[in-house]
Short mmCIF file of C-alpha atoms in Angstrom, two decimals:
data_model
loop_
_atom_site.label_atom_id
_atom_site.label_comp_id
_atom_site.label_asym_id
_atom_site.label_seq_id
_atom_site.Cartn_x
_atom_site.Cartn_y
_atom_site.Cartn_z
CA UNK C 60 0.00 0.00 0.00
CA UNK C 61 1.16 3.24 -0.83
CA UNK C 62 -0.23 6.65 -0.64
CA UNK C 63 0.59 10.85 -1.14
CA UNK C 64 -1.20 13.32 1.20
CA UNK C 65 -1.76 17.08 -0.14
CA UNK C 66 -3.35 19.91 2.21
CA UNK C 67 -4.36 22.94 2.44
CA UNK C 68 -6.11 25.12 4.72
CA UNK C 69 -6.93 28.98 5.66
CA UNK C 70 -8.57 30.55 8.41
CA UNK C 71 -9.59 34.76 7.53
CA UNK C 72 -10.82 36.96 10.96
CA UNK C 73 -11.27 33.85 12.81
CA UNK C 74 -14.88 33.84 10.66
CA UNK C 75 -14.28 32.33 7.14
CA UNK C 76 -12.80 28.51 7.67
CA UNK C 77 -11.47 26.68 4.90
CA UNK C 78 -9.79 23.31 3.97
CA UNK C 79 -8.98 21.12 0.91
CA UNK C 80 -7.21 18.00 1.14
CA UNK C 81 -6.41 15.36 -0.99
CA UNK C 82 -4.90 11.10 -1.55
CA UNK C 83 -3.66 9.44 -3.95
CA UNK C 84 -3.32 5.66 -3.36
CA UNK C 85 -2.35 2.55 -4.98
CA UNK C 86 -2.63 -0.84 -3.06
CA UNK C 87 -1.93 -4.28 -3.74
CA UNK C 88 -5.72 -5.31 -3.34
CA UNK C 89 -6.42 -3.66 -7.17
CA UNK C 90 -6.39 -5.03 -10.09
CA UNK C 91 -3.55 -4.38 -12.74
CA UNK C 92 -5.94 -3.05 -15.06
CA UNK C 93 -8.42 -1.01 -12.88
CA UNK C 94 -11.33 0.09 -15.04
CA UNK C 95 -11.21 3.95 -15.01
CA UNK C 96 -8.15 4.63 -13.20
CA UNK C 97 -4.79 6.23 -13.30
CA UNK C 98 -1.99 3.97 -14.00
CA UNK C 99 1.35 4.52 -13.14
CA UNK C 100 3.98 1.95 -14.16
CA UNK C 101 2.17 -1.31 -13.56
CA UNK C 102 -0.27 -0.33 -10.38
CA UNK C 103 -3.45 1.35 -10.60
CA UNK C 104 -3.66 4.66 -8.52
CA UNK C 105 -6.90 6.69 -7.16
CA UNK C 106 -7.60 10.09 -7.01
CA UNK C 107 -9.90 10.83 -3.44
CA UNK C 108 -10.01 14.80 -3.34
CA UNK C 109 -12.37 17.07 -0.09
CA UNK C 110 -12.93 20.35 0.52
CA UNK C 111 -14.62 22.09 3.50
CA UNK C 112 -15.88 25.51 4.04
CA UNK C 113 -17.67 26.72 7.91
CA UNK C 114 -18.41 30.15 8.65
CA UNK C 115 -18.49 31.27 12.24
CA UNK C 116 -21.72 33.28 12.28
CA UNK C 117 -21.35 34.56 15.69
CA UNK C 118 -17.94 36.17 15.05
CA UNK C 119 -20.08 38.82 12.53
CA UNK C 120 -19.98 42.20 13.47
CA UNK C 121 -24.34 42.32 13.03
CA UNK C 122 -24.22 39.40 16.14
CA UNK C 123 -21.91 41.46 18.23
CA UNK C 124 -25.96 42.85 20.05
CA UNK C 125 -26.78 38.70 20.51
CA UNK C 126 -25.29 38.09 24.07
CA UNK C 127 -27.20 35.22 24.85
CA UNK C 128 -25.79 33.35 22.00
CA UNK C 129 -21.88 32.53 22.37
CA UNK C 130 -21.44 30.22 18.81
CA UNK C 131 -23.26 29.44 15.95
CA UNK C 132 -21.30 28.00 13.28
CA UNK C 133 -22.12 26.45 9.71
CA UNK C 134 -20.55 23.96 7.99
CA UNK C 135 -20.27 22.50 4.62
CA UNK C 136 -17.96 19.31 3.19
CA UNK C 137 -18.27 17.26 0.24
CA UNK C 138 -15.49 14.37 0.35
CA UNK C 139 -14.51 11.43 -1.66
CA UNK C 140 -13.43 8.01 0.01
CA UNK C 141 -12.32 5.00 -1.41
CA UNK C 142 -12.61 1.56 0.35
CA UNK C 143 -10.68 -1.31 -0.67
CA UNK C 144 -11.68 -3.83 1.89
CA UNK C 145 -10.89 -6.70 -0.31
CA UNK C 146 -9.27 -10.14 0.14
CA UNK C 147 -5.59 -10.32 -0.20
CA UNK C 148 -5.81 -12.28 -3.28
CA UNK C 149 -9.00 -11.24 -5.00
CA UNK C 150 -7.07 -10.18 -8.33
CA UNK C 151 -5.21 -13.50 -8.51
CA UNK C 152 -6.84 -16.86 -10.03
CA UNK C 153 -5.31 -19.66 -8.05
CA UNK C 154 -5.41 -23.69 -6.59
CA UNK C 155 -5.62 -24.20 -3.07
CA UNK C 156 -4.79 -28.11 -1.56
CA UNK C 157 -8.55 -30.01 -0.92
CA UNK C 158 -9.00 -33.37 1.64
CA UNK C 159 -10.88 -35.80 0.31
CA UNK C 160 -12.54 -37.96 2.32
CA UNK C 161 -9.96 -37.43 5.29
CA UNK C 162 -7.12 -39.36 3.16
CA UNK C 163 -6.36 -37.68 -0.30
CA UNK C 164 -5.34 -34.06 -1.17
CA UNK C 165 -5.84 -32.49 -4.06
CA UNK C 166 -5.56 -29.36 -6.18
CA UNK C 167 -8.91 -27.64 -6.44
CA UNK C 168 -9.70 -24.37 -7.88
CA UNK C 169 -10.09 -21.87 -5.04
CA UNK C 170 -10.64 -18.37 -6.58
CA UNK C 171 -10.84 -16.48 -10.34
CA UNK C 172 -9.51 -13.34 -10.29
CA UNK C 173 -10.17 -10.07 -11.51
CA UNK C 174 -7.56 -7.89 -12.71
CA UNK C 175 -10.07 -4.81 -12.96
CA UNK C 176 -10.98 -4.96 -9.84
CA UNK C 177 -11.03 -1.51 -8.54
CA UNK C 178 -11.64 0.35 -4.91
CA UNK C 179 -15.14 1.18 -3.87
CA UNK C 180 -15.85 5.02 -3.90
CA UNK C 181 -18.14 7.23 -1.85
CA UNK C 182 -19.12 10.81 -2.53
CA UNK C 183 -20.59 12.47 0.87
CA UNK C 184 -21.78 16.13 0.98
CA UNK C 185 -22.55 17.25 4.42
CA UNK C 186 -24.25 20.34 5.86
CA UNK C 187 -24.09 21.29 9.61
CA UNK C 188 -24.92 23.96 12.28
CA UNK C 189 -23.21 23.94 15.16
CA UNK C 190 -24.90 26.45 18.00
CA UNK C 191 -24.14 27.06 21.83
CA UNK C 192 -26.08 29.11 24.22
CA UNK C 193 -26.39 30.88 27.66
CA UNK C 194 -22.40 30.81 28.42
CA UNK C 195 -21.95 27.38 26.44
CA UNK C 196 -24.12 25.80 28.81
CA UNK C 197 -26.57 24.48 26.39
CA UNK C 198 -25.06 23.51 22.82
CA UNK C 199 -26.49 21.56 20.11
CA UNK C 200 -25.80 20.46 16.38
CA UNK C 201 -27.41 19.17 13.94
CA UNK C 202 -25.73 17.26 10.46
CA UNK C 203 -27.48 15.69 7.20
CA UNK C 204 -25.76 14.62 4.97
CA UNK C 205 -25.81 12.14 1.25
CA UNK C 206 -23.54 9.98 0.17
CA UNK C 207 -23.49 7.92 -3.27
CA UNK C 208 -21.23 4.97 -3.64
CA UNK C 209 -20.22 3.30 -6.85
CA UNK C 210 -18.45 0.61 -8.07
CA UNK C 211 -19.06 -1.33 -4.90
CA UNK C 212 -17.55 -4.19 -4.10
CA UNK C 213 -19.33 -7.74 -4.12
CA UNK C 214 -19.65 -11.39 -4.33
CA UNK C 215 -21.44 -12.72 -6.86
CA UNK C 216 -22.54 -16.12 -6.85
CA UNK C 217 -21.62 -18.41 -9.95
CA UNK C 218 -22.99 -21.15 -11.54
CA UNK C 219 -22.25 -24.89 -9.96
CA UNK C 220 -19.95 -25.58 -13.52
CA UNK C 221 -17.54 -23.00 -12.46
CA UNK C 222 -16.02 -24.92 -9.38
CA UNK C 223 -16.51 -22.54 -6.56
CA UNK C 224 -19.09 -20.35 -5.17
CA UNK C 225 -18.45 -16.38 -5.66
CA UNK C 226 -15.88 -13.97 -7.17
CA UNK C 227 -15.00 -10.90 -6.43
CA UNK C 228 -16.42 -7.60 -9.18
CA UNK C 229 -17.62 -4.19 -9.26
CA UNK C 230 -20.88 -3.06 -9.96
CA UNK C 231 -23.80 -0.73 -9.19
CA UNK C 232 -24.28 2.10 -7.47
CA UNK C 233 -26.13 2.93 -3.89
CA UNK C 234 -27.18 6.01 -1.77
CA UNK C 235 -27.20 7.21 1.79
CA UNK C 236 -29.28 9.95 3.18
CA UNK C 237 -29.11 10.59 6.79
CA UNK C 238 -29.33 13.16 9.70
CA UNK C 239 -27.44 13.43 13.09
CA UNK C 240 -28.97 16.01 16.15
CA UNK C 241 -27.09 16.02 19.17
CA UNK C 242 -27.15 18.22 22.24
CA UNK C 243 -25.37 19.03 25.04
CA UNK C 244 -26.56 20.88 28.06
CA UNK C 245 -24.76 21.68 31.65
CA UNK C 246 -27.88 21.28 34.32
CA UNK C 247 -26.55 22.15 37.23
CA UNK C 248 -23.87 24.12 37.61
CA UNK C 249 -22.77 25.38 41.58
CA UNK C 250 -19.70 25.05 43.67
CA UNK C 251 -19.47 21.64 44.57
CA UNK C 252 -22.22 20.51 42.17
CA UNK C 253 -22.16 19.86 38.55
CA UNK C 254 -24.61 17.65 36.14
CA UNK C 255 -24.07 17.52 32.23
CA UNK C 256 -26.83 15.59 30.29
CA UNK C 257 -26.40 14.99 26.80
CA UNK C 258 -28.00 12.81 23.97
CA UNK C 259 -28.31 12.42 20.28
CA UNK C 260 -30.68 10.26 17.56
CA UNK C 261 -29.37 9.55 13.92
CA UNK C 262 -30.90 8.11 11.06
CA UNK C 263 -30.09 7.15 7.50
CA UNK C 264 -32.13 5.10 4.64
CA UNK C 265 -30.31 2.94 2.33
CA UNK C 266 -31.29 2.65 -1.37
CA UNK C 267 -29.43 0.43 -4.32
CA UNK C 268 -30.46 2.43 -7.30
CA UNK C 269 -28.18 0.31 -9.79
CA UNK C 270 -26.92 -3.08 -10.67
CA UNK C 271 -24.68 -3.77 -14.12
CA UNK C 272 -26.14 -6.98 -13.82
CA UNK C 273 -29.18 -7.08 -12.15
CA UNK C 274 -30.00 -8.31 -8.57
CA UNK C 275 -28.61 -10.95 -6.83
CA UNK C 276 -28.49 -13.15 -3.39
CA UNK C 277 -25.77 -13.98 -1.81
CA UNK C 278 -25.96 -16.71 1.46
CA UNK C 279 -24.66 -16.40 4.93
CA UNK C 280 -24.80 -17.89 7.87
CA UNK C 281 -28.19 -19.73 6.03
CA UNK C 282 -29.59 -16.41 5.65
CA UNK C 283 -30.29 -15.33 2.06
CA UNK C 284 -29.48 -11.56 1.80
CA UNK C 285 -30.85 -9.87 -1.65
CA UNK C 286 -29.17 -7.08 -3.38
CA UNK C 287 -31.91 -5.36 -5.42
CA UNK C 288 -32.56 -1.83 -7.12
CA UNK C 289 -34.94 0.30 -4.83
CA UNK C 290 -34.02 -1.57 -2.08
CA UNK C 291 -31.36 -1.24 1.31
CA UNK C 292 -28.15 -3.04 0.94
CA UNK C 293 -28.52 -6.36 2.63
CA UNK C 294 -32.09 -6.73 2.95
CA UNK C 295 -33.62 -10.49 4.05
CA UNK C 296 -34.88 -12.41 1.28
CA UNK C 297 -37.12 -15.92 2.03
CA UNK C 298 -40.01 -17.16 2.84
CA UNK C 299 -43.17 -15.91 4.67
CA UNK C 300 -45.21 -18.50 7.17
CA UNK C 301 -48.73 -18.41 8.26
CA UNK C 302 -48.31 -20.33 11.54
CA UNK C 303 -48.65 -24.57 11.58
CA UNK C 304 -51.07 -27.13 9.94
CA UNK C 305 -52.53 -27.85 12.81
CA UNK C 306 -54.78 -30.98 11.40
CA UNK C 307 -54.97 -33.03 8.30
CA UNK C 308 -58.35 -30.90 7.77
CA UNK C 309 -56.25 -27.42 7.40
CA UNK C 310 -53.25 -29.17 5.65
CA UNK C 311 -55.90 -30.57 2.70
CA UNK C 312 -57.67 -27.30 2.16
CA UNK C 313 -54.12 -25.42 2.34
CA UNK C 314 -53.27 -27.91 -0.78
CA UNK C 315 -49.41 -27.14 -0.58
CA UNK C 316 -46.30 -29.15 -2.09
CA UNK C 317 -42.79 -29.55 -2.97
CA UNK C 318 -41.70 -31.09 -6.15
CA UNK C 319 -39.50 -33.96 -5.39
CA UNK C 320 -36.01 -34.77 -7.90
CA UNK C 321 -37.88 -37.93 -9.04
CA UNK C 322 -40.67 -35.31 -10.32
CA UNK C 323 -43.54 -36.22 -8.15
CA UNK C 324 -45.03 -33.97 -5.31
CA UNK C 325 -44.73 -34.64 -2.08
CA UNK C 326 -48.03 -32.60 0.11
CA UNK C 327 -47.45 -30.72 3.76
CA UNK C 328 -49.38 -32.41 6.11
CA UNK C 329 -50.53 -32.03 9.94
CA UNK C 330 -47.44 -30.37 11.71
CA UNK C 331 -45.89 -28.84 8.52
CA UNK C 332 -45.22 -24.74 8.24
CA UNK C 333 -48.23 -23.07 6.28
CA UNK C 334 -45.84 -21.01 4.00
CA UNK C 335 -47.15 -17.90 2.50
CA UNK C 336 -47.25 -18.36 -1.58
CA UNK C 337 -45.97 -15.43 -3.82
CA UNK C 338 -46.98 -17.26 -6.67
CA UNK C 339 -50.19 -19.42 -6.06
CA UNK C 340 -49.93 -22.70 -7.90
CA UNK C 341 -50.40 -24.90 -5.07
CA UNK C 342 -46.00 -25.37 -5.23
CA UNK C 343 -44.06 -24.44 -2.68
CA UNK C 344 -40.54 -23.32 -4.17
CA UNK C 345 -37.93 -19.90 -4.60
CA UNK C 346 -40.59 -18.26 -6.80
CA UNK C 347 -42.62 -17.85 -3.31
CA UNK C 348 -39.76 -15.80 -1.42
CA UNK C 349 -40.63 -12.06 -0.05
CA UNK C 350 -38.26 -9.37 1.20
CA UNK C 351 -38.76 -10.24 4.92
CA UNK C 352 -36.57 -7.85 6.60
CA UNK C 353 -34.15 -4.87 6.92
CA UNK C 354 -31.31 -4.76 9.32
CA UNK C 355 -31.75 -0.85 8.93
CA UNK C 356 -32.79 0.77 12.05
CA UNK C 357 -35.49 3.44 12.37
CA UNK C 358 -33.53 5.19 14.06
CA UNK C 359 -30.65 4.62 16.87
CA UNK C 360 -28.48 7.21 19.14
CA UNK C 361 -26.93 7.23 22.52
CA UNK C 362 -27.78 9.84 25.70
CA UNK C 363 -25.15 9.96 28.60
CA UNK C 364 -24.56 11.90 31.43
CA UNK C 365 -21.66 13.58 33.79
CA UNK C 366 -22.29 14.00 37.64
CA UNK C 367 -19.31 15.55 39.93
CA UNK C 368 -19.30 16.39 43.32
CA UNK C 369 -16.11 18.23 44.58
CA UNK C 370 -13.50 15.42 43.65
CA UNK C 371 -16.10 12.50 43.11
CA UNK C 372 -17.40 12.15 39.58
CA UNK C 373 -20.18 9.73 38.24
CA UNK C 374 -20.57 9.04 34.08
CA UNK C 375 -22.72 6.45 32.31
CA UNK C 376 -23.88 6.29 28.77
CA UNK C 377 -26.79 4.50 27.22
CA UNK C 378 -27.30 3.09 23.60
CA UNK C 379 -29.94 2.31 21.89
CA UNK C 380 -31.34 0.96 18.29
CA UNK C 381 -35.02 0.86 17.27
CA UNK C 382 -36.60 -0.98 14.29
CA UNK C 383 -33.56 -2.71 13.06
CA UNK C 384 -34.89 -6.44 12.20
CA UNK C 385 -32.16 -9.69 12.78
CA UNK C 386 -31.72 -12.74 11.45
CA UNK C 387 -31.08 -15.35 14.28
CA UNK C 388 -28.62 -17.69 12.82
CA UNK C 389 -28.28 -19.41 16.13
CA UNK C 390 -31.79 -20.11 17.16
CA UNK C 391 -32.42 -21.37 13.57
CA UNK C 392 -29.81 -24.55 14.40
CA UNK C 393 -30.74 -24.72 17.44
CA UNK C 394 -34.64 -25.41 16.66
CA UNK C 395 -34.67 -26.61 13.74
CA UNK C 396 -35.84 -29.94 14.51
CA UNK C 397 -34.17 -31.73 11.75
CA UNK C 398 -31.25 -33.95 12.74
CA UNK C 399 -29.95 -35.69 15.77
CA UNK C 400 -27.98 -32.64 17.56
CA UNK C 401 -28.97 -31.42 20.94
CA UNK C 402 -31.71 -28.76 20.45
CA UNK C 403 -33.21 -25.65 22.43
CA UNK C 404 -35.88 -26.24 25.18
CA UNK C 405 -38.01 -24.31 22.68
CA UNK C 406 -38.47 -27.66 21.13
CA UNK C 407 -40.53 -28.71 23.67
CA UNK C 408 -43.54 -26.57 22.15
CA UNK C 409 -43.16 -28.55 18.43
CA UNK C 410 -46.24 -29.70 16.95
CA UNK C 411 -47.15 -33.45 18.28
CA UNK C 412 -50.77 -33.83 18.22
CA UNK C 413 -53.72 -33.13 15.74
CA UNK C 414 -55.44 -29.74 17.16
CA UNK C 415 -52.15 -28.64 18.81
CA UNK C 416 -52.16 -24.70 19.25
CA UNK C 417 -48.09 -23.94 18.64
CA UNK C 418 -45.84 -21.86 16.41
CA UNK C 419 -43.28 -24.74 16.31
CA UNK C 420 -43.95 -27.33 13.01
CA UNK C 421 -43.33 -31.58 13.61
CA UNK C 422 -39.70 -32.80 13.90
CA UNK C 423 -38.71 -34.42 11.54
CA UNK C 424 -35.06 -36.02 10.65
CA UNK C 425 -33.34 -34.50 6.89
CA UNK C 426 -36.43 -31.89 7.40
CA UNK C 427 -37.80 -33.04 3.83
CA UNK C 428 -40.45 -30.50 3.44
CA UNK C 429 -37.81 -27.36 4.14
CA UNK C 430 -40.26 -26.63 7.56
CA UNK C 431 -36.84 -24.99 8.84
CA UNK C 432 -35.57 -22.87 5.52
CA UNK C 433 -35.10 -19.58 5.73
CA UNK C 434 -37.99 -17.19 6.92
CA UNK C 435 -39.26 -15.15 8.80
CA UNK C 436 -39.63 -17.70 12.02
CA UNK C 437 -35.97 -16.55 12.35
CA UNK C 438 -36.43 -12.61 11.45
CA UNK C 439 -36.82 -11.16 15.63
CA UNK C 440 -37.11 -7.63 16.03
CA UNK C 441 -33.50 -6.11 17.33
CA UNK C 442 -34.61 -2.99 18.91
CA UNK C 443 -32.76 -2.73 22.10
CA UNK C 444 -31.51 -0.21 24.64
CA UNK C 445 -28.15 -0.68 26.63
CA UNK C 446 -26.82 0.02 30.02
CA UNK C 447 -23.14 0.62 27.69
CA UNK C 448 -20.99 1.72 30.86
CA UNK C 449 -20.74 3.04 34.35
CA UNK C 450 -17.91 4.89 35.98
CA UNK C 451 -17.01 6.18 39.73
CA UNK C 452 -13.72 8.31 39.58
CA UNK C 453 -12.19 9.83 42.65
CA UNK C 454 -9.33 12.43 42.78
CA UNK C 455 -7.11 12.83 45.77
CA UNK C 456 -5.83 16.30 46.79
CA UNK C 457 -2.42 15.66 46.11
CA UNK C 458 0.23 17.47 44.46
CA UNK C 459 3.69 17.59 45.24
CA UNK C 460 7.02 18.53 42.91
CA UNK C 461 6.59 14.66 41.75
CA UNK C 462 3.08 13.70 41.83
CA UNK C 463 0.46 16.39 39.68
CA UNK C 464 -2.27 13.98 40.57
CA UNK C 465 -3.81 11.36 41.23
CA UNK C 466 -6.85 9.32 40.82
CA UNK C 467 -8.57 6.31 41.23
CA UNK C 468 -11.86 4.66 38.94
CA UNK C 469 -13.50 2.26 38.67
CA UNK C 470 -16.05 1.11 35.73
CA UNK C 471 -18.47 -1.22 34.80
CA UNK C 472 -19.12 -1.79 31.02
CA UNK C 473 -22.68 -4.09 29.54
CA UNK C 474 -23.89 -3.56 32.01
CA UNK C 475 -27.66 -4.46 31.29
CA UNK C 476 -29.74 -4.92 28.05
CA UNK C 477 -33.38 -4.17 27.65
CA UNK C 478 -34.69 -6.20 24.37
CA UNK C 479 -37.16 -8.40 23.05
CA UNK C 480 -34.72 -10.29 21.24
CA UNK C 481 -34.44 -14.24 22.01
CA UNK C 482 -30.45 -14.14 21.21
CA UNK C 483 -27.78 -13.41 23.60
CA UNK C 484 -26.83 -10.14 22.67
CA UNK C 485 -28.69 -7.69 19.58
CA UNK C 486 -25.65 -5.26 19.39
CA UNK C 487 -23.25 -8.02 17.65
CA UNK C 488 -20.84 -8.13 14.55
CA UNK C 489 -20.25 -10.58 12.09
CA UNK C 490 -18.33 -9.19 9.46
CA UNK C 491 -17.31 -5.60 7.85
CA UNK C 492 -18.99 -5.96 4.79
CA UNK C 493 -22.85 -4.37 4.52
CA UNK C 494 -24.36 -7.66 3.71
CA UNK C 495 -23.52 -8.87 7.54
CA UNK C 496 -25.59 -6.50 8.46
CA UNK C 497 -28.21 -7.66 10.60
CA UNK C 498 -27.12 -11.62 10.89
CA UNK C 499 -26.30 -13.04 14.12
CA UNK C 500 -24.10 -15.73 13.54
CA UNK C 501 -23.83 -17.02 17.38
CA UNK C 502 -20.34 -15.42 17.92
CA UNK C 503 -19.44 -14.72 21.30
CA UNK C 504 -21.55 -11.76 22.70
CA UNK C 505 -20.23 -8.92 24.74
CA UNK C 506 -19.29 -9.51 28.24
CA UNK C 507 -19.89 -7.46 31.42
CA UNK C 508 -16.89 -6.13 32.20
CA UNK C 509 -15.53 -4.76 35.80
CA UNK C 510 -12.06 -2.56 35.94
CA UNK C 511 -10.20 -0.87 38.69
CA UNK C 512 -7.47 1.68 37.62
CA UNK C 513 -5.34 3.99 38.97
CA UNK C 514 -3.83 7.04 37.41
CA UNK C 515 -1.00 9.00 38.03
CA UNK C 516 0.19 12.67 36.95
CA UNK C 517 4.09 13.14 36.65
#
């Protein structure tokens, strides 16, 4: 990886702020022959240029009468990034060694490469105004902002005759939209006694508004994940359910079936899913798959706040996320009811008796009539609010010619989730890229954490 920096920036009567910066980077991770880039010997080299402008408002002469208001500020950007969060070897077609049956290796083709791969780029224009009031003891700002990102970077499956699953390519084009409000206020504000509460909400939409080759699904975690124009990135693609067959009676008039590989049908019966039909032929198959979910929140944020007392000081911030849906990779193994692996106690509840009121379809071993595929009995709601950290600090009254200070805190951190969802933890990760977005893959989930420290001022 290699990169230049340029910048630039200028300040005029402490009112008129300006920067403009600018990269130019080559890494490893592109392809030789970049589509639509600058090429420098043999490597491929991009261009990401920004500029900013603010102007302090309250530094005019006309606000000089406005003593009640100590800044307001307003700020423009516009910036381009690039992203190159590729494998190491997503240009390069090579073999990698394969076991066979525990006793043979062998050379089997492990990835095609792409020598055009190029970075992922994102345009962003941003607007803010920045304001503080009554001796900066109330200050708030508020940000939107739009970003469009081309050439992104994906997986795209392939076709069974080509020997693996995906390669790596660049296509389409997707937008942000979005808008940050924070504020800041000191509440109480004596002596000994000081309070500062503070909060702020954000939101963005997602859209895909192109595709050079149409949409796609990719699979993770047994999730299928669609990437379609009009749509968010990452959105949950499968199929819709309508609760159990609770009798023969039900299962009949429902008249569903699968097409078996021999060509003959095979019909749900008593203790089978009632899957919701897209297409109504009777046949239960992909042409009956909905969007089922988006790992976008509503909205999400964070509020905190700062109590001191002479040398004792008390902090704690919440998070939160609202409206954000998640695939439960875990609880979909775990309940599945198809094979001979220890299960949840939420099996207890499957469907065993004609009449049976449940949400939990017959066990059955291989699962031949897909009761357990992917839908939306494994799409939970991820809305959650978190106790994200607590913190006691005290300060002793020391200072000498070798000690400036000293203090001692101690913290707590997870402290205590609030959620309807059935998995261990909502806030999770499972991978950088978009499409991850949303899928909890049974990972480890955060831990409550307790830590002592001491610091000391030389």
């Amino acid at each position: 990886n290699m990169a230049w920096y340029a910048n630039v920036d200028y300040a005029l009567l402490s009112r008129y702020i300006f920067s403009a910066s600018a990269v130019m980077e080559s890494s490893s991770r592109f392809g030789d022959n970049a589509a639509r880039a600058m090429h420098i010997g043999s490597n491929s080299w991009g261009l990401f240029p920004s500029v900013s402008a603010a102007w302090v408002i309250s530094n005019e002469d006309f606000m000089a009468k406005a003593t009640w208001l100590d800044l307001l500020k307003l700020r423009l950007s516009y910036a381009v990034t690039g992203n190159d969060n590729l494998p190491l070897n997503a240009t390069s077609t090579f073999f990698a060694s394969t076991a066979f049956l525990g006793n043979y290796y062998g050379y089997t083709l492990n990835s095609i490469g792409n020598e055009r791969l190029k970075w992922e780029s994102t345009s962003t224009a941003r607007a803010a105004i920045e304001a503080a009031f009554l001796n900066n003891r109330l200050a708030f700002t508020l940000e939107g902002y739009i970003s469009n990102t081309k050439d992104l970077l994906m997986q795209k499956q392939l076709r069974d005759v080509a020997g693996i699953d995906t390669y790596w390519t660049n296509g389409g084009r997707m937008r942000n939209r979005g808008v940050n409000f924070s504020v800041n206020g000191r509440v109480v504000n004596t002596r000994d006694w000081h309070l500062d509460l503070g909060a702020m909400i954000g939101m963005y939409r997602n859209k895909v508004t192109s595709l050079a080759d149409g949409d796609f699904d990719t699979t993770i975690a047994g999730a299928t994940v669609r990437t379609a124009v009009g749509h968010p990135v990452g959105v949950f693609y499968g199929f819709k359910t309508d609760g159990v067959l609770i009798n023969q009676e039900e299962a009949d008039a429902a008249s569903l079936y699968i097409i078996n590989k021999d060509g003959s049908r095979t019909y749900y019966a008593a203790g089978d899913m009632k899957f919701v039909e897209n297409k109504v032929d009777g046949r239960i198959d992909d042409n009956d798959r909905f969007i089922i979910g988006d790992p976008t929140p509503d909205f999400y944020g964070n509020f905190n706040f700062r109590l001191n007392w002479k040398r004792l000081t008390l902090s704690s911030i919440f998070t939160y996320s609202v409206g954000n849906d998640v695939y439960n990779a875990l609880r979909a193994n775990l309940e599945s009811g198809s094979d001979i692996y220890n299960q949840s106690t939420a099996m207890n509840a499957r469907w065993r008796a004609n009449n049976q009121q449940t949400d939990m379809p017959r066990a059955t071993y291989g699962d031949p009539m897909g009761n357990a595929r992917f839908s939306d009995r494994w799409i939970e709601d991820g809305s959650y609010l978190k106790w994200k950290s607590l913190a006691l600090t005290y300060e002793l009254p020391i200072r000498s010619t070798v000690i400036q200070g000293l203090s001692f805190t101690f913290s707590m951190s997870n402290i205590m989730t609030w959620t309807k969802y059935l998995g261990p933890d909502p806030e999770f990760y499972s991978g950088s890229s978009p499409l991850y977005m949303g899928i909890d893959s049974g990972l480890i989930p955060s831990s409550r954490e307790f830590n002592f420290g001491v610091k000391i001022n030389l």
